[in-house]
Amino acid sequence: MAKPTLSVVVPVYNEEEVINESYRRLTEVLEQTGETYELIFVNDGSRDKTLPLALEICEKDKRVKVIDFARNFGHQLAITAGMDASSGKAVVVIDADLQDPPEVIPEMVEKWREGYEIVYGKRIKREGETAFKKFTAKVFYRFLDRMTDVDIPVDTGDFRLIDRKVCEALKLVPEHNRYVRGIVSWLGYKSCPVEFERKKRFAGTTKYPLKKMIRFASDAIMSFSYKPLKLATLLGCGVSLLSLILLIFYAAFGQLNPVTSLIILGIFIAGLLFLCLGIVGEYIARMCDEVRNRPLYLIRKMHNFDKEED
Ligand code: UDP
Ligand code: MG
């Protein structure tokens, strides 16, 4: 099969309520572009009917391919697997729930034709999400921006188009705790935004509970900033200095009550030490991940690819 112009990667995790509509809307838009394309659904260990539905689609439409993960590896690894397996001259990553409107894709393709190697979707408005989600997202993107030296665009998710070159470059970064949009920014290349309004989920509920959101945010910060580590050192120095000043102060005024002051100070310093150790531990845990060099994901089977494997 000849290589298509576009590859569209859609991660799906328990999306039985949206996958058919997602396929319908994407097909409509992609057919209108007049480009050849492949649509890759990455089933990230769904426990509902997502896989049979995806296989049904892929049976009817040979432009649709399915990657079936052995278990839930998470959104970031699902899009990585899709990009790794794609063969298009440009690759678009989009969520399955239609929060990222497929109608923006032709605009992205246009920009790519103009010569941009990365065209990212910038959310100018978010609809149908909880105030908590909107607030945490807003704070997170701005906080991350202040913490890192890499220019990672704010209010930008994984909805983007990347050129084949960028896709190949991405393969050279085998990080496990992946913050894909950060890595893409870190790569460089010529990029531009396309603005869009983030819609309400078509159906179903978010697959990003608070626990996954926290994990996601800490991956982003730890992968792209050493500032938390520096903060630990700074705090350590500050507190030691403070205790020294207090000691001198009390001694000078002859009011040093050894029992109470030492106990309070001791607890204070111990708490801070644990905090610092915790931060260092976070990095060490991630270093262990990299050193272990486990595969990023395990695929049970690939469907509708040129080389069928059993
Ligand atoms: N997703 C995934 N694996 C996960 C969690 C999410 O593949 O462990 C997919 C999900 O099916 C969707 C996309 O990632 O296509 C974004 O997830 P969701 O819409 O639930 O996140 P939100 O928009 O609420 O941040
Ligand atoms: Mg969503």
XYZ file of C-alpha atoms and ligand atoms in Angstrom:
336
model
C 0.000 0.000 0.000
C 1.296 3.434 -0.890
C 2.071 5.749 1.965
C -0.814 8.098 2.706
C -0.420 11.859 2.976
C -2.076 12.042 6.365
C -2.031 9.768 9.390
C -4.575 10.511 12.078
C -3.874 9.012 15.497
C -6.778 8.614 17.930
C -6.145 7.167 21.414
C -9.188 5.371 22.795
C -9.746 4.198 26.351
C -13.260 3.016 27.218
C -14.769 5.126 24.453
C -17.572 2.786 23.291
C -20.016 5.685 23.395
C -17.997 7.937 21.128
C -15.892 5.803 18.785
C -18.501 5.440 16.018
C -19.322 9.143 16.003
C -15.639 9.954 16.150
C -15.019 7.765 13.096
C -17.962 9.310 11.246
C -16.913 12.931 11.875
C -13.243 12.283 11.139
C -14.037 10.418 7.919
C -16.303 13.221 6.766
C -13.622 15.849 7.326
C -10.749 13.750 5.965
C -12.617 12.838 2.792
C -13.312 16.511 2.195
C -9.609 17.331 2.276
C -9.128 15.116 -0.783
C -5.882 13.777 0.697
C -5.062 10.110 1.087
C -5.102 9.129 4.732
C -4.952 6.408 7.363
C -6.875 6.541 10.614
C -5.158 4.789 13.512
C -7.144 3.945 16.635
C -4.933 3.008 19.558
C -6.948 0.946 22.021
C -5.340 1.654 25.370
C -6.538 -1.403 27.279
C -10.247 -0.566 27.180
C -12.504 -2.741 29.297
C -15.702 -1.960 27.407
C -16.732 -2.593 23.797
C -14.263 -0.116 22.301
C -12.065 -2.795 20.694
C -14.832 -4.815 18.985
C -16.334 -1.570 17.695
C -12.962 -0.425 16.378
C -12.360 -3.782 14.708
C -15.778 -3.591 13.098
C -14.883 -0.217 11.606
C -11.510 -1.472 10.476
C -13.141 -4.480 8.808
C -15.366 -2.192 6.699
C -12.856 0.537 5.975
C -9.314 -0.415 5.044
C -8.066 3.098 5.723
C -8.691 2.435 9.403
C -6.061 0.627 11.471
C -6.157 -0.497 15.064
C -3.339 -0.921 17.546
C -4.457 -2.938 20.538
C -2.408 -2.464 23.708
C -1.901 -5.377 26.084
C -3.161 -3.196 28.932
C -3.785 0.443 29.805
C -0.479 2.240 29.282
C -1.930 5.739 29.398
C -2.793 8.455 26.937
C 0.784 9.627 26.289
C 2.072 6.164 25.381
C -1.016 5.493 23.278
C -0.356 8.527 21.089
C 3.341 7.600 20.968
C 2.501 4.121 19.656
C 0.181 5.617 17.051
C 2.818 8.043 15.849
C 5.493 5.304 15.792
C 3.317 3.104 13.598
C 2.102 5.869 11.290
C 3.398 6.256 7.766
C 1.814 9.507 6.556
C 3.772 12.557 5.420
C 2.046 14.414 8.222
C 0.613 13.011 11.434
C -2.361 14.451 13.315
C -3.085 13.472 16.929
C -6.631 14.035 18.117
C -8.761 12.923 21.095
C -11.582 10.500 20.426
C -14.242 12.410 22.345
C -14.605 15.202 19.760
C -13.537 17.873 22.238
C -10.954 18.733 19.623
C -13.120 19.468 16.569
C -11.967 17.419 13.529
C -13.041 20.371 11.377
C -9.809 22.135 12.421
C -7.682 19.478 10.659
C -7.990 21.021 7.144
C -6.722 24.312 8.576
C -3.752 22.471 10.088
C -3.041 20.782 6.763
C -3.112 24.165 5.044
C -0.509 25.559 7.449
C 1.609 22.442 6.962
C 1.448 22.988 3.190
C 2.696 26.512 3.841
C 5.807 24.951 5.350
C 5.149 24.679 9.082
C 6.456 21.425 10.531
C 4.345 21.575 13.695
C 0.846 23.014 13.764
C -0.607 22.933 17.248
C -4.179 23.494 18.337
C -4.468 26.334 20.821
C -7.583 26.364 22.976
C -9.025 29.840 23.150
C -12.101 28.664 25.022
C -13.123 25.515 26.860
C -16.740 24.418 26.970
C -18.540 21.825 29.031
C -15.724 21.141 31.457
C -15.883 21.579 35.216
C -14.685 24.842 36.724
C -12.101 22.760 38.594
C -10.677 21.308 35.362
C -10.551 24.705 33.678
C -8.897 26.312 36.694
C -6.304 23.582 37.238
C -5.479 23.489 33.519
C -5.017 27.250 33.404
C -2.793 27.311 36.482
C -0.840 24.250 35.338
C 0.089 25.619 31.901
C 1.216 28.944 33.357
C 3.121 27.343 36.209
C 4.899 24.983 33.810
C 5.794 27.915 31.598
C 7.508 29.645 34.537
C 9.280 26.489 35.647
C 10.913 25.560 32.342
C 13.309 27.066 29.859
C 11.719 25.140 26.992
C 9.124 27.180 25.170
C 6.050 24.991 25.599
C 2.956 26.814 24.274
C 0.270 27.417 26.920
C -3.319 26.117 26.629
C -2.192 23.554 24.097
C -2.999 19.868 24.326
C -1.886 17.002 22.144
C -4.190 18.018 19.293
C -1.603 18.877 16.656
C -0.202 18.088 13.244
C 3.449 17.159 12.905
C 5.511 16.594 9.810
C 7.108 13.182 9.168
C 10.506 14.699 10.068
C 9.227 15.655 13.525
C 7.645 12.249 13.959
C 10.993 10.575 13.211
C 12.803 12.942 15.587
C 10.330 12.093 18.318
C 11.367 8.448 18.051
C 14.858 9.455 19.131
C 13.555 10.503 22.544
C 12.736 7.253 24.325
C 11.622 8.768 27.637
C 9.274 6.667 29.702
C 7.498 9.319 31.738
C 6.508 11.092 28.585
C 5.083 14.551 28.313
C 4.703 14.392 24.549
C 3.741 18.008 23.904
C 6.802 19.126 25.891
C 9.122 16.825 23.953
C 7.692 18.113 20.668
C 8.426 21.696 21.759
C 11.880 20.698 22.944
C 12.686 19.287 19.478
C 12.383 22.719 17.902
C 11.216 22.899 14.259
C 9.009 25.486 12.670
C 5.688 25.708 14.447
C 2.538 27.769 14.434
C -0.808 27.686 16.277
C -4.305 27.203 14.971
C -6.891 28.507 17.384
C -10.033 26.583 18.276
C -12.733 26.330 20.897
C -12.565 23.157 22.929
C -16.003 21.589 22.874
C -17.945 19.504 25.314
C -17.254 15.773 25.353
C -19.533 14.063 22.784
C -20.509 11.365 25.294
C -19.114 9.458 28.255
C -16.953 10.873 31.009
C -13.369 12.031 31.233
C -10.722 9.311 31.309
C -8.431 11.658 33.223
C -9.383 11.402 36.899
C -7.549 13.587 39.414
C -4.934 10.909 40.059
C -3.964 10.765 36.368
C -4.008 14.568 36.170
C -1.540 14.846 39.053
C 0.696 12.187 37.567
C 0.538 13.968 34.208
C 1.396 17.360 35.718
C 4.312 15.996 37.734
C 5.663 14.171 34.666
C 5.562 17.461 32.789
C 7.379 19.389 35.492
C 9.941 16.716 36.338
C 10.752 16.071 32.670
C 11.330 19.686 31.819
C 12.480 21.455 34.960
C 15.192 21.037 37.537
C 13.780 23.900 39.566
C 12.095 21.689 42.197
C 15.539 20.193 42.920
C 17.068 23.634 43.232
C 14.213 24.690 45.478
C 15.078 21.845 47.855
C 18.662 23.006 48.099
C 17.552 26.592 48.565
C 15.108 25.670 51.307
C 17.740 23.578 53.041
C 20.211 26.474 53.035
C 17.564 28.964 54.130
C 16.393 26.921 57.069
C 19.907 26.150 58.286
C 20.700 29.845 58.120
C 17.493 30.684 59.978
C 18.317 28.287 62.781
C 21.766 29.838 63.075
C 20.296 33.345 63.271
C 17.779 32.223 65.904
C 20.528 30.621 67.918
C 22.612 33.784 67.879
C 19.533 35.924 68.638
C 18.465 33.908 71.669
C 22.005 33.565 72.904
C 22.600 37.330 72.604
C 19.520 38.114 74.685
C 20.209 35.328 77.146
C 16.740 33.821 76.595
C 17.715 30.493 75.195
C 15.339 27.898 76.570
C 17.057 24.806 75.294
C 14.187 22.361 75.515
C 11.318 24.093 73.704
C 13.276 25.948 71.079
C 15.281 22.903 70.089
C 12.253 20.661 69.844
C 10.349 23.075 67.615
C 13.375 23.751 65.482
C 14.166 20.054 65.263
C 10.704 19.171 63.995
C 10.762 22.029 61.532
C 14.071 20.990 60.041
C 13.154 17.314 59.974
C 9.976 18.170 58.034
C 11.901 20.170 55.497
C 14.484 17.455 55.126
C 11.796 14.951 54.318
C 10.342 17.341 51.775
C 13.709 17.748 50.097
C 14.298 14.019 50.157
C 10.895 13.536 48.563
C 11.728 15.806 45.681
C 15.074 14.131 45.115
C 13.298 10.797 45.300
C 10.936 11.819 42.503
C 13.861 12.363 40.184
C 15.590 9.182 41.259
C 12.419 7.221 40.567
C 12.319 8.640 37.080
C 16.001 7.947 36.525
C 15.356 4.345 37.499
C 12.663 4.200 34.836
C 15.081 5.378 32.188
C 17.912 3.110 33.306
C 15.665 0.039 33.345
C 14.942 0.698 29.693
C 11.710 -1.240 29.579
C 9.758 -1.175 26.335
C 7.461 1.812 26.190
C 4.452 -0.301 25.339
C 3.525 -3.817 24.350
C 1.243 -4.438 21.415
C -0.913 -7.482 21.308
C -1.726 -7.266 17.636
C -1.659 -4.741 14.807
C -4.624 -4.750 12.451
C -4.792 -3.640 8.808
C -1.085 -2.859 8.636
C 0.949 -4.027 5.651
C 2.673 -6.728 7.651
C -0.015 -8.671 9.516
C 1.344 -10.409 12.545
C -0.248 -13.120 14.618
N -7.049 8.153 26.915
C -6.230 7.048 26.728
N -5.719 6.402 27.830
C -5.961 6.849 29.108
C -6.763 8.007 29.280
C -7.276 8.638 28.170
O -5.992 6.613 25.605
O -5.474 6.231 30.044
C -7.620 8.822 25.717
C -9.122 9.043 25.745
O -9.815 7.918 25.228
C -9.287 10.285 24.882
C -8.008 11.051 25.143
O -7.064 10.123 25.668
O -9.368 9.974 23.499
C -8.199 12.204 26.123
O -8.837 11.745 27.303
P -10.075 12.503 27.966
O -10.935 13.097 26.907
O -10.745 11.576 28.906
O -9.311 13.657 28.778
P -9.831 15.144 29.054
O -10.257 15.702 27.737
O -10.959 15.008 30.008
O -8.643 15.825 29.630
Mg -11.590 14.876 26.479
